[in-house]
PDB file of C-alpha atoms in Angstrom:
ATOM      1  CA  UNK J   1       0.000   0.000   0.000  1.00 40.00           C
ATOM      2  CA  UNK J   2       1.286   3.437  -0.787  1.00 38.00           C
ATOM      3  CA  UNK J   3       0.130   7.026  -0.469  1.00 39.00           C
ATOM      4  CA  UNK J   4       1.291  10.085  -2.370  1.00 37.00           C
ATOM      5  CA  UNK J   5       0.284  13.402  -0.835  1.00 35.00           C
ATOM      6  CA  UNK J   6      -0.968  16.380  -2.810  1.00 35.00           C
ATOM      7  CA  UNK J   7      -2.405  19.689  -1.648  1.00 33.00           C
ATOM      8  CA  UNK J   8      -6.104  19.983  -2.379  1.00 35.00           C
ATOM      9  CA  UNK J   9      -7.316  22.732  -4.673  1.00 36.00           C
ATOM     10  CA  UNK J  10      -7.690  26.138  -3.075  1.00 30.00           C
ATOM     11  CA  UNK J  11     -11.462  26.086  -3.212  1.00 34.00           C
ATOM     12  CA  UNK J  12     -11.484  23.103  -0.885  1.00 43.00           C
ATOM     13  CA  UNK J  13     -10.579  25.333   2.009  1.00 44.00           C
ATOM     14  CA  UNK J  14      -7.479  26.357   3.895  1.00 45.00           C
ATOM     15  CA  UNK J  15      -5.694  23.381   5.343  1.00 50.00           C
ATOM     16  CA  UNK J  16      -7.832  20.778   3.543  1.00 64.00           C
ATOM     17  CA  UNK J  17      -5.749  17.905   2.262  1.00 90.00           C
ATOM     18  CA  UNK J  18      -6.283  14.997  -0.103  1.00 96.00           C
ATOM     19  CA  UNK J  19      -3.863  12.142  -0.564  1.00 96.00           C
ATOM     20  CA  UNK J  20      -3.777  10.080  -3.714  1.00 97.00           C
ATOM     21  CA  UNK J  21      -3.576   6.519  -2.402  1.00 98.00           C
ATOM     22  CA  UNK J  22      -3.740   2.968  -3.641  1.00 98.00           C
ATOM     23  CA  UNK J  23      -4.438  -0.406  -2.111  1.00 98.00           C
ATOM     24  CA  UNK J  24      -5.200  -3.855  -3.473  1.00 98.00           C
ATOM     25  CA  UNK J  25      -8.180  -6.133  -3.803  1.00 98.00           C
ATOM     26  CA  UNK J  26      -6.321  -9.370  -4.445  1.00 97.00           C
ATOM     27  CA  UNK J  27      -4.407  -8.764  -7.713  1.00 97.00           C
ATOM     28  CA  UNK J  28      -6.270  -5.567  -8.600  1.00 98.00           C
ATOM     29  CA  UNK J  29      -4.805  -2.182  -7.678  1.00 98.00           C
ATOM     30  CA  UNK J  30      -7.454   0.221  -6.418  1.00 98.00           C
ATOM     31  CA  UNK J  31      -7.017   3.960  -7.011  1.00 98.00           C
ATOM     32  CA  UNK J  32      -8.270   6.117  -4.150  1.00 98.00           C
ATOM     33  CA  UNK J  33      -8.374   9.546  -2.564  1.00 98.00           C
ATOM     34  CA  UNK J  34      -7.867   9.945   1.159  1.00 98.00           C
ATOM     35  CA  UNK J  35      -9.574  13.069   2.490  1.00 98.00           C
ATOM     36  CA  UNK J  36      -8.016  14.372   5.700  1.00 97.00           C
ATOM     37  CA  UNK J  37      -9.524  16.722   8.308  1.00 96.00           C
ATOM     38  CA  UNK J  38      -8.499  20.355   8.452  1.00 89.00           C
ATOM     39  CA  UNK J  39      -5.573  20.952  10.789  1.00 91.00           C
ATOM     40  CA  UNK J  40      -4.749  17.280  10.394  1.00 95.00           C
ATOM     41  CA  UNK J  41      -2.000  15.898  12.609  1.00 94.00           C
ATOM     42  CA  UNK J  42      -0.445  12.449  12.314  1.00 94.00           C
ATOM     43  CA  UNK J  43      -0.039  12.507  16.083  1.00 95.00           C
ATOM     44  CA  UNK J  44      -3.803  12.318  16.614  1.00 96.00           C
ATOM     45  CA  UNK J  45      -6.306   9.488  16.215  1.00 97.00           C
ATOM     46  CA  UNK J  46      -9.344  10.064  14.006  1.00 98.00           C
ATOM     47  CA  UNK J  47     -12.578   8.216  13.233  1.00 98.00           C
ATOM     48  CA  UNK J  48     -12.584   7.002   9.641  1.00 98.00           C
ATOM     49  CA  UNK J  49     -15.097   6.385   6.874  1.00 98.00           C
ATOM     50  CA  UNK J  50     -15.153   4.370   3.655  1.00 98.00           C
ATOM     51  CA  UNK J  51     -17.238   5.919   0.859  1.00 98.00           C
ATOM     52  CA  UNK J  52     -18.647   3.840  -2.034  1.00 98.00           C
ATOM     53  CA  UNK J  53     -19.522   5.519  -5.336  1.00 98.00           C
ATOM     54  CA  UNK J  54     -22.638   5.008  -7.499  1.00 97.00           C
ATOM     55  CA  UNK J  55     -22.710   2.505 -10.371  1.00 96.00           C
ATOM     56  CA  UNK J  56     -20.877   4.065 -13.277  1.00 94.00           C
ATOM     57  CA  UNK J  57     -19.389   6.736 -11.020  1.00 97.00           C
ATOM     58  CA  UNK J  58     -15.864   7.522  -9.891  1.00 98.00           C
ATOM     59  CA  UNK J  59     -14.237   8.991  -6.790  1.00 98.00           C
ATOM     60  CA  UNK J  60     -14.046  12.503  -8.252  1.00 98.00           C
ATOM     61  CA  UNK J  61     -17.830  12.861  -8.517  1.00 98.00           C
ATOM     62  CA  UNK J  62     -20.520  12.999  -5.824  1.00 98.00           C
ATOM     63  CA  UNK J  63     -18.839  10.522  -3.453  1.00 98.00           C
ATOM     64  CA  UNK J  64     -15.733  12.723  -3.427  1.00 98.00           C
ATOM     65  CA  UNK J  65     -17.783  15.810  -2.618  1.00 97.00           C
ATOM     66  CA  UNK J  66     -19.362  14.042   0.342  1.00 98.00           C
ATOM     67  CA  UNK J  67     -15.942  12.789   1.468  1.00 98.00           C
ATOM     68  CA  UNK J  68     -14.552  16.310   1.380  1.00 97.00           C
ATOM     69  CA  UNK J  69     -17.391  17.664   3.467  1.00 97.00           C
ATOM     70  CA  UNK J  70     -17.194  14.821   6.001  1.00 97.00           C
ATOM     71  CA  UNK J  71     -13.436  15.309   6.336  1.00 97.00           C
ATOM     72  CA  UNK J  72     -14.071  18.936   7.225  1.00 96.00           C
ATOM     73  CA  UNK J  73     -15.967  17.595  10.251  1.00 96.00           C
ATOM     74  CA  UNK J  74     -13.068  15.482  11.476  1.00 96.00           C
ATOM     75  CA  UNK J  75     -13.390  12.156   9.646  1.00 98.00           C
ATOM     76  CA  UNK J  76     -10.521  10.589   7.727  1.00 98.00           C
ATOM     77  CA  UNK J  77     -12.411   9.464   4.639  1.00 98.00           C
ATOM     78  CA  UNK J  78     -11.283   7.199   1.807  1.00 98.00           C
ATOM     79  CA  UNK J  79     -13.074   6.982  -1.533  1.00 98.00           C
ATOM     80  CA  UNK J  80     -11.907   5.001  -4.538  1.00 98.00           C
ATOM     81  CA  UNK J  81     -12.754   3.755  -8.006  1.00 98.00           C
ATOM     82  CA  UNK J  82     -14.133   0.234  -7.859  1.00 98.00           C
ATOM     83  CA  UNK J  83     -12.304  -2.729  -9.365  1.00 98.00           C
ATOM     84  CA  UNK J  84     -12.479  -2.780 -13.183  1.00 98.00           C
ATOM     85  CA  UNK J  85     -13.572   0.861 -13.327  1.00 98.00           C
ATOM     86  CA  UNK J  86     -12.190   4.395 -13.368  1.00 98.00           C
ATOM     87  CA  UNK J  87      -8.480   4.676 -12.586  1.00 98.00           C
ATOM     88  CA  UNK J  88      -8.423   1.306 -10.809  1.00 98.00           C
ATOM     89  CA  UNK J  89      -7.096  -1.851 -12.420  1.00 98.00           C
ATOM     90  CA  UNK J  90      -8.752  -5.089 -13.359  1.00 98.00           C
ATOM     91  CA  UNK J  91     -10.022  -6.791 -16.490  1.00 96.00           C
ATOM     92  CA  UNK J  92     -12.478  -6.873 -18.156  1.00 97.00           C
ATOM     93  CA  UNK J  93     -13.073  -3.154 -18.036  1.00 97.00           C
ATOM     94  CA  UNK J  94     -16.420  -1.769 -16.889  1.00 98.00           C
ATOM     95  CA  UNK J  95     -17.428  -4.983 -15.154  1.00 97.00           C
ATOM     96  CA  UNK J  96     -20.021  -4.299 -12.437  1.00 97.00           C
ATOM     97  CA  UNK J  97     -19.516  -7.220 -10.095  1.00 97.00           C
ATOM     98  CA  UNK J  98     -21.419  -6.722  -6.817  1.00 97.00           C
ATOM     99  CA  UNK J  99     -19.417  -9.297  -4.882  1.00 97.00           C
ATOM    100  CA  UNK J 100     -16.167  -7.614  -5.896  1.00 98.00           C
ATOM    101  CA  UNK J 101     -17.630  -4.205  -5.068  1.00 98.00           C
ATOM    102  CA  UNK J 102     -18.350  -5.411  -1.536  1.00 98.00           C
ATOM    103  CA  UNK J 103     -14.825  -6.815  -1.254  1.00 98.00           C
ATOM    104  CA  UNK J 104     -13.419  -3.463  -2.444  1.00 98.00           C
ATOM    105  CA  UNK J 105     -14.989  -1.878   0.640  1.00 98.00           C
ATOM    106  CA  UNK J 106     -13.432  -4.500   2.909  1.00 98.00           C
ATOM    107  CA  UNK J 107     -10.049  -3.818   1.327  1.00 98.00           C
ATOM    108  CA  UNK J 108     -10.563  -0.083   1.902  1.00 98.00           C
ATOM    109  CA  UNK J 109     -11.128  -0.909   5.576  1.00 98.00           C
ATOM    110  CA  UNK J 110      -7.928  -2.971   5.536  1.00 98.00           C
ATOM    111  CA  UNK J 111      -6.120   0.067   4.143  1.00 98.00           C
ATOM    112  CA  UNK J 112      -7.482   2.389   6.821  1.00 98.00           C
ATOM    113  CA  UNK J 113      -6.326   0.066   9.592  1.00 98.00           C
ATOM    114  CA  UNK J 114      -2.719   0.449   8.398  1.00 98.00           C
ATOM    115  CA  UNK J 115      -2.769   4.221   8.963  1.00 98.00           C
ATOM    116  CA  UNK J 116      -1.370   5.162  12.394  1.00 97.00           C
ATOM    117  CA  UNK J 117      -3.704   8.151  12.713  1.00 98.00           C
ATOM    118  CA  UNK J 118      -6.887   6.098  12.166  1.00 98.00           C
ATOM    119  CA  UNK J 119      -8.721   4.663  15.152  1.00 98.00           C
ATOM    120  CA  UNK J 120      -9.580   1.229  13.742  1.00 97.00           C
ATOM    121  CA  UNK J 121     -12.276   0.806  16.401  1.00 97.00           C
ATOM    122  CA  UNK J 122     -14.124   3.871  15.041  1.00 98.00           C
ATOM    123  CA  UNK J 123     -14.794   3.097  11.375  1.00 98.00           C
ATOM    124  CA  UNK J 124     -17.980   3.508   9.382  1.00 98.00           C
ATOM    125  CA  UNK J 125     -19.117   3.110   5.792  1.00 98.00           C
ATOM    126  CA  UNK J 126     -21.401   5.151   3.550  1.00 99.00           C
ATOM    127  CA  UNK J 127     -22.491   4.994  -0.057  1.00 98.00           C
ATOM    128  CA  UNK J 128     -24.501   6.844  -2.666  1.00 98.00           C
ATOM    129  CA  UNK J 129     -26.976   5.197  -5.081  1.00 97.00           C
ATOM    130  CA  UNK J 130     -25.634   1.691  -5.825  1.00 97.00           C
ATOM    131  CA  UNK J 131     -22.858   2.489  -3.379  1.00 98.00           C
ATOM    132  CA  UNK J 132     -25.543   2.742  -0.712  1.00 98.00           C
ATOM    133  CA  UNK J 133     -26.683  -0.778  -1.486  1.00 98.00           C
ATOM    134  CA  UNK J 134     -23.110  -2.018  -1.316  1.00 98.00           C
ATOM    135  CA  UNK J 135     -22.568  -0.161   1.976  1.00 98.00           C
ATOM    136  CA  UNK J 136     -25.565  -1.941   3.494  1.00 98.00           C
ATOM    137  CA  UNK J 137     -24.374  -5.260   2.102  1.00 98.00           C
ATOM    138  CA  UNK J 138     -20.820  -5.035   3.437  1.00 98.00           C
ATOM    139  CA  UNK J 139     -21.966  -3.817   6.863  1.00 98.00           C
ATOM    140  CA  UNK J 140     -23.968  -7.031   7.318  1.00 98.00           C
ATOM    141  CA  UNK J 141     -20.788  -9.100   7.535  1.00 98.00           C
ATOM    142  CA  UNK J 142     -17.959  -6.594   8.095  1.00 98.00           C
ATOM    143  CA  UNK J 143     -17.927  -5.903  11.823  1.00 98.00           C
ATOM    144  CA  UNK J 144     -15.147  -3.348  11.594  1.00 98.00           C
ATOM    145  CA  UNK J 145     -17.810  -0.981  10.275  1.00 98.00           C
ATOM    146  CA  UNK J 146     -19.585   0.278  13.384  1.00 98.00           C
ATOM    147  CA  UNK J 147     -22.210   2.309  11.497  1.00 98.00           C
ATOM    148  CA  UNK J 148     -23.586   2.577   7.942  1.00 98.00           C
ATOM    149  CA  UNK J 149     -25.206   5.500   6.121  1.00 98.00           C
ATOM    150  CA  UNK J 150     -26.702   5.730   2.656  1.00 98.00           C
ATOM    151  CA  UNK J 151     -27.774   8.526   0.325  1.00 98.00           C
ATOM    152  CA  UNK J 152     -30.328   7.680  -2.384  1.00 98.00           C
ATOM    153  CA  UNK J 153     -29.639   3.972  -1.863  1.00 98.00           C
ATOM    154  CA  UNK J 154     -30.279   1.768  -4.909  1.00 96.00           C
ATOM    155  CA  UNK J 155     -29.228  -1.882  -4.447  1.00 95.00           C
ATOM    156  CA  UNK J 156     -27.938  -3.433  -7.665  1.00 93.00           C
ATOM    157  CA  UNK J 157     -29.309  -6.942  -7.144  1.00 91.00           C
ATOM    158  CA  UNK J 158     -32.819  -5.917  -6.201  1.00 91.00           C
ATOM    159  CA  UNK J 159     -32.701  -3.148  -8.811  1.00 90.00           C
ATOM    160  CA  UNK J 160     -31.575  -5.405 -11.655  1.00 89.00           C
ATOM    161  CA  UNK J 161     -34.309  -7.992 -11.060  1.00 91.00           C
ATOM    162  CA  UNK J 162     -36.945  -5.285 -11.424  1.00 84.00           C
ATOM    163  CA  UNK J 163     -37.231  -1.539 -11.822  1.00 82.00           C
ATOM    164  CA  UNK J 164     -37.648   0.977  -9.029  1.00 83.00           C
ATOM    165  CA  UNK J 165     -39.032  -1.569  -6.594  1.00 76.00           C
ATOM    166  CA  UNK J 166     -41.279  -3.397  -9.052  1.00 81.00           C
ATOM    167  CA  UNK J 167     -40.098  -6.972  -9.572  1.00 86.00           C
ATOM    168  CA  UNK J 168     -39.981  -8.067 -13.203  1.00 87.00           C
ATOM    169  CA  UNK J 169     -41.924 -11.215 -14.194  1.00 93.00           C
ATOM    170  CA  UNK J 170     -39.832 -14.353 -13.776  1.00 94.00           C
ATOM    171  CA  UNK J 171     -40.048 -15.119 -17.501  1.00 94.00           C
ATOM    172  CA  UNK J 172     -38.600 -11.694 -18.266  1.00 94.00           C
ATOM    173  CA  UNK J 173     -35.781 -12.220 -15.794  1.00 94.00           C
ATOM    174  CA  UNK J 174     -34.972 -15.595 -17.334  1.00 95.00           C
ATOM    175  CA  UNK J 175     -35.019 -13.997 -20.786  1.00 96.00           C
ATOM    176  CA  UNK J 176     -32.399 -11.510 -19.654  1.00 95.00           C
ATOM    177  CA  UNK J 177     -30.236 -14.299 -18.275  1.00 96.00           C
ATOM    178  CA  UNK J 178     -30.580 -16.229 -21.541  1.00 97.00           C
ATOM    179  CA  UNK J 179     -29.374 -13.141 -23.414  1.00 96.00           C
ATOM    180  CA  UNK J 180     -26.380 -12.826 -21.096  1.00 97.00           C
ATOM    181  CA  UNK J 181     -25.569 -16.527 -21.508  1.00 98.00           C
ATOM    182  CA  UNK J 182     -25.625 -16.163 -25.297  1.00 98.00           C
ATOM    183  CA  UNK J 183     -23.382 -13.114 -25.102  1.00 97.00           C
ATOM    184  CA  UNK J 184     -20.870 -14.943 -22.895  1.00 97.00           C
ATOM    185  CA  UNK J 185     -20.742 -17.746 -25.452  1.00 98.00           C
ATOM    186  CA  UNK J 186     -20.256 -15.255 -28.273  1.00 98.00           C
ATOM    187  CA  UNK J 187     -17.417 -13.504 -26.452  1.00 97.00           C
ATOM    188  CA  UNK J 188     -15.770 -16.839 -25.609  1.00 97.00           C
ATOM    189  CA  UNK J 189     -15.727 -17.469 -29.369  1.00 98.00           C
ATOM    190  CA  UNK J 190     -14.131 -14.115 -30.113  1.00 97.00           C
ATOM    191  CA  UNK J 191     -17.019 -11.653 -30.388  1.00 98.00           C
ATOM    192  CA  UNK J 192     -16.620  -8.087 -29.162  1.00 97.00           C
ATOM    193  CA  UNK J 193     -18.040  -7.313 -25.706  1.00 97.00           C
ATOM    194  CA  UNK J 194     -21.347  -5.506 -25.429  1.00 97.00           C
ATOM    195  CA  UNK J 195     -22.078  -2.659 -23.025  1.00 96.00           C
ATOM    196  CA  UNK J 196     -25.289  -1.246 -21.565  1.00 94.00           C
ATOM    197  CA  UNK J 197     -25.750   2.348 -20.373  1.00 93.00           C
ATOM    198  CA  UNK J 198     -26.624   3.190 -16.787  1.00 92.00           C
ATOM    199  CA  UNK J 199     -28.309   6.414 -17.973  1.00 92.00           C
ATOM    200  CA  UNK J 200     -29.440   7.713 -21.382  1.00 92.00           C
ATOM    201  CA  UNK J 201     -26.529   8.576 -23.636  1.00 91.00           C
ATOM    202  CA  UNK J 202     -28.289  11.238 -25.722  1.00 90.00           C
ATOM    203  CA  UNK J 203     -31.159  13.656 -25.253  1.00 92.00           C
ATOM    204  CA  UNK J 204     -33.035  11.839 -28.023  1.00 91.00           C
ATOM    205  CA  UNK J 205     -33.530   8.907 -25.624  1.00 92.00           C
ATOM    206  CA  UNK J 206     -35.457  11.080 -23.142  1.00 93.00           C
ATOM    207  CA  UNK J 207     -39.165  11.875 -23.378  1.00 91.00           C
ATOM    208  CA  UNK J 208     -42.062  12.681 -21.067  1.00 90.00           C
ATOM    209  CA  UNK J 209     -42.228   9.050 -19.915  1.00 89.00           C
ATOM    210  CA  UNK J 210     -38.584   8.817 -18.829  1.00 90.00           C
ATOM    211  CA  UNK J 211     -38.290   8.311 -15.049  1.00 89.00           C
ATOM    212  CA  UNK J 212     -36.668  11.148 -13.103  1.00 90.00           C
ATOM    213  CA  UNK J 213     -33.766   8.868 -12.127  1.00 91.00           C
ATOM    214  CA  UNK J 214     -32.772   8.428 -15.778  1.00 92.00           C
ATOM    215  CA  UNK J 215     -33.655  11.946 -16.911  1.00 93.00           C
ATOM    216  CA  UNK J 216     -31.589  13.533 -14.158  1.00 94.00           C
ATOM    217  CA  UNK J 217     -28.924  10.860 -14.526  1.00 95.00           C
ATOM    218  CA  UNK J 218     -28.301  12.124 -18.047  1.00 95.00           C
ATOM    219  CA  UNK J 219     -27.988  15.675 -16.747  1.00 95.00           C
ATOM    220  CA  UNK J 220     -25.452  14.615 -14.114  1.00 96.00           C
ATOM    221  CA  UNK J 221     -23.316  12.062 -15.938  1.00 96.00           C
ATOM    222  CA  UNK J 222     -23.508  13.305 -19.542  1.00 95.00           C
ATOM    223  CA  UNK J 223     -23.056  17.065 -19.056  1.00 95.00           C
ATOM    224  CA  UNK J 224     -20.393  19.241 -17.412  1.00 96.00           C
ATOM    225  CA  UNK J 225     -22.465  19.180 -14.217  1.00 96.00           C
ATOM    226  CA  UNK J 226     -20.928  15.886 -13.122  1.00 96.00           C
ATOM    227  CA  UNK J 227     -19.221  14.168 -16.036  1.00 95.00           C
ATOM    228  CA  UNK J 228     -15.670  12.896 -15.657  1.00 97.00           C
ATOM    229  CA  UNK J 229     -13.471  11.242 -18.306  1.00 96.00           C
ATOM    230  CA  UNK J 230     -13.083   8.126 -16.141  1.00 97.00           C
ATOM    231  CA  UNK J 231     -16.840   7.769 -15.657  1.00 96.00           C
ATOM    232  CA  UNK J 232     -18.084   6.004 -18.785  1.00 92.00           C
ATOM    233  CA  UNK J 233     -21.696   5.656 -17.638  1.00 89.00           C
ATOM    234  CA  UNK J 234     -22.038   2.121 -18.976  1.00 93.00           C
ATOM    235  CA  UNK J 235     -21.297  -1.423 -17.884  1.00 96.00           C
ATOM    236  CA  UNK J 236     -20.349  -4.744 -19.431  1.00 97.00           C
ATOM    237  CA  UNK J 237     -23.553  -6.555 -20.385  1.00 96.00           C
ATOM    238  CA  UNK J 238     -22.213  -9.813 -18.974  1.00 97.00           C
ATOM    239  CA  UNK J 239     -22.293  -8.202 -15.528  1.00 97.00           C
ATOM    240  CA  UNK J 240     -26.010  -8.912 -15.430  1.00 96.00           C
ATOM    241  CA  UNK J 241     -25.797 -12.528 -14.255  1.00 97.00           C
ATOM    242  CA  UNK J 242     -23.710 -11.387 -11.277  1.00 97.00           C
ATOM    243  CA  UNK J 243     -26.197  -8.647 -10.473  1.00 96.00           C
ATOM    244  CA  UNK J 244     -29.118 -11.081 -10.622  1.00 95.00           C
ATOM    245  CA  UNK J 245     -27.347 -13.432  -8.217  1.00 96.00           C
ATOM    246  CA  UNK J 246     -26.701 -10.683  -5.663  1.00 96.00           C
ATOM    247  CA  UNK J 247     -28.859  -9.280  -2.885  1.00 95.00           C
ATOM    248  CA  UNK J 248     -27.877  -6.313  -0.763  1.00 95.00           C
ATOM    249  CA  UNK J 249     -30.743  -6.685   1.697  1.00 96.00           C
ATOM    250  CA  UNK J 250     -31.040 -10.415   2.357  1.00 94.00           C
ATOM    251  CA  UNK J 251     -29.371 -10.503   5.771  1.00 97.00           C
ATOM    252  CA  UNK J 252     -30.406  -7.116   7.155  1.00 98.00           C
ATOM    253  CA  UNK J 253     -32.838  -8.540   9.764  1.00 98.00           C
ATOM    254  CA  UNK J 254     -30.327 -10.964  11.269  1.00 97.00           C
ATOM    255  CA  UNK J 255     -26.856  -9.504  10.766  1.00 98.00           C
ATOM    256  CA  UNK J 256     -27.138  -5.725  10.392  1.00 98.00           C
ATOM    257  CA  UNK J 257     -27.120  -4.775  14.051  1.00 98.00           C
ATOM    258  CA  UNK J 258     -25.030  -1.627  13.656  1.00 98.00           C
ATOM    259  CA  UNK J 259     -26.783   1.765  13.529  1.00 98.00           C
ATOM    260  CA  UNK J 260     -28.096   2.538  10.034  1.00 98.00           C
ATOM    261  CA  UNK J 261     -29.004   5.927   8.545  1.00 98.00           C
ATOM    262  CA  UNK J 262     -30.972   6.047   5.293  1.00 98.00           C
ATOM    263  CA  UNK J 263     -31.168   9.435   3.546  1.00 98.00           C
ATOM    264  CA  UNK J 264     -33.636   9.753   0.674  1.00 98.00           C
ATOM    265  CA  UNK J 265     -35.403  12.534  -1.152  1.00 98.00           C
ATOM    266  CA  UNK J 266     -39.153  12.847  -0.757  1.00 98.00           C
ATOM    267  CA  UNK J 267     -39.447  12.995  -4.564  1.00 97.00           C
ATOM    268  CA  UNK J 268     -36.885  10.263  -5.285  1.00 97.00           C
ATOM    269  CA  UNK J 269     -38.228   7.378  -7.360  1.00 94.00           C
ATOM    270  CA  UNK J 270     -35.688   5.197  -5.535  1.00 95.00           C
ATOM    271  CA  UNK J 271     -36.990   6.055  -2.062  1.00 97.00           C
ATOM    272  CA  UNK J 272     -38.751   2.686  -2.141  1.00 96.00           C
ATOM    273  CA  UNK J 273     -35.394   0.989  -1.491  1.00 96.00           C
ATOM    274  CA  UNK J 274     -34.672   3.058   1.607  1.00 97.00           C
ATOM    275  CA  UNK J 275     -38.184   2.266   2.818  1.00 97.00           C
ATOM    276  CA  UNK J 276     -37.536  -1.451   2.287  1.00 96.00           C
ATOM    277  CA  UNK J 277     -34.209  -1.416   4.132  1.00 97.00           C
ATOM    278  CA  UNK J 278     -35.768   0.497   7.013  1.00 98.00           C
ATOM    279  CA  UNK J 279     -38.604  -2.008   7.342  1.00 98.00           C
ATOM    280  CA  UNK J 280     -36.217  -4.967   7.232  1.00 98.00           C
ATOM    281  CA  UNK J 281     -33.901  -3.647   9.926  1.00 98.00           C
ATOM    282  CA  UNK J 282     -34.391  -4.755  13.521  1.00 97.00           C
ATOM    283  CA  UNK J 283     -31.457  -2.707  14.798  1.00 96.00           C
ATOM    284  CA  UNK J 284     -30.939   1.016  15.437  1.00 98.00           C
ATOM    285  CA  UNK J 285     -32.169   2.826  12.340  1.00 98.00           C
ATOM    286  CA  UNK J 286     -33.336   6.161  10.995  1.00 98.00           C
ATOM    287  CA  UNK J 287     -34.932   7.169   7.711  1.00 98.00           C
ATOM    288  CA  UNK J 288     -34.147  10.836   7.031  1.00 98.00           C
ATOM    289  CA  UNK J 289     -36.292  12.246   4.230  1.00 98.00           C
ATOM    290  CA  UNK J 290     -35.083  15.408   2.507  1.00 98.00           C
ATOM    291  CA  UNK J 291     -38.183  17.304   1.469  1.00 98.00           C
ATOM    292  CA  UNK J 292     -38.324  18.132  -2.241  1.00 98.00           C
ATOM    293  CA  UNK J 293     -35.172  16.233  -3.213  1.00 98.00           C
ATOM    294  CA  UNK J 294     -34.998  13.701  -6.035  1.00 98.00           C
ATOM    295  CA  UNK J 295     -32.500  10.856  -6.308  1.00 97.00           C
ATOM    296  CA  UNK J 296     -29.890  12.805  -8.284  1.00 97.00           C
ATOM    297  CA  UNK J 297     -30.506  16.115  -6.506  1.00 98.00           C
ATOM    298  CA  UNK J 298     -28.884  14.609  -3.416  1.00 98.00           C
ATOM    299  CA  UNK J 299     -25.701  14.135  -5.439  1.00 98.00           C
ATOM    300  CA  UNK J 300     -24.747  17.783  -5.672  1.00 98.00           C
ATOM    301  CA  UNK J 301     -27.571  20.319  -5.226  1.00 98.00           C
ATOM    302  CA  UNK J 302     -26.446  22.478  -2.269  1.00 98.00           C
ATOM    303  CA  UNK J 303     -29.967  22.966  -0.900  1.00 98.00           C
ATOM    304  CA  UNK J 304     -30.237  19.207  -0.320  1.00 98.00           C
ATOM    305  CA  UNK J 305     -26.618  18.182   0.264  1.00 98.00           C
ATOM    306  CA  UNK J 306     -26.467  20.836   2.996  1.00 98.00           C
ATOM    307  CA  UNK J 307     -29.184  18.901   4.819  1.00 98.00           C
ATOM    308  CA  UNK J 308     -27.655  15.472   4.259  1.00 98.00           C
ATOM    309  CA  UNK J 309     -24.137  16.304   5.467  1.00 98.00           C
ATOM    310  CA  UNK J 310     -25.056  17.616   8.965  1.00 98.00           C
ATOM    311  CA  UNK J 311     -27.289  14.578   9.438  1.00 98.00           C
ATOM    312  CA  UNK J 312     -24.433  12.251   8.518  1.00 98.00           C
ATOM    313  CA  UNK J 313     -22.026  14.102  10.811  1.00 98.00           C
ATOM    314  CA  UNK J 314     -24.502  13.810  13.682  1.00 98.00           C
ATOM    315  CA  UNK J 315     -25.050  10.137  12.895  1.00 98.00           C
ATOM    316  CA  UNK J 316     -21.379   9.173  12.615  1.00 98.00           C
ATOM    317  CA  UNK J 317     -20.726  10.827  15.977  1.00 96.00           C
ATOM    318  CA  UNK J 318     -21.600   7.374  17.348  1.00 91.00           C
ATOM    319  CA  UNK J 319     -18.156   6.231  16.180  1.00 93.00           C
TER     320      UNK J 319
END
């Protein structure tokens, strides 16, 4: 594991620091940013957080903005590009593998425990969109995470087997898996890989019937608002069998005993997932609804982010 320090941009505030870091998930090198508190001192011990980005996202987008803000409140916070994506290594590129995504978060916790200024008994995890689902999933079996928070949580397994909380008919699910199986066979015989977009790629794909999640996803990921050259906004089609086999919520009632905070917009079409996680939990839990916010608005709209951050700071004070 290695860390190379750089001074954060001036607009991030006097004394704010970000380190470019890397760690490994097995053979894959993970590219990360370590956000440090203002007036940071290596002689002190700090609570620490792992932040998990949305599907198709990278560490420089919304998850990095949240990490910066949380660091300002005293948390050492690591965010990173998931395996196979962004600046991280791994082949095939743009694979969305939920099991690997969960393991990435464990490896980020491993990394934090090697830092002398991190209190390894005071670590938490948070995620945005799909990252929220992965945060819930890893917290069920990773006891080093003492608390878990989500923003606009959207679990990839549950989400892939349906749409916005509505389960697809079994025949339709099997049809998708048949398509993936055929594509795997084609690629094994030399065909080019196929990719599917997470959000619309052009304005022509958007009309009055397009859900807010996808409409606003285009505005965030495909325009200067949030786009980044490492964020391709699509995934390898053969990821779908792995998504179908995964569940982020299956062990919440039994194993997720740590405190859980679910932040969702009142107008978010994905709020159904936060509602489901809240109902499943038998442990300490809170559903914090941001009035007027949609799923994507909680990524970067100050009016809403400025409500989410203080709530997360208050919540992670349990660490």
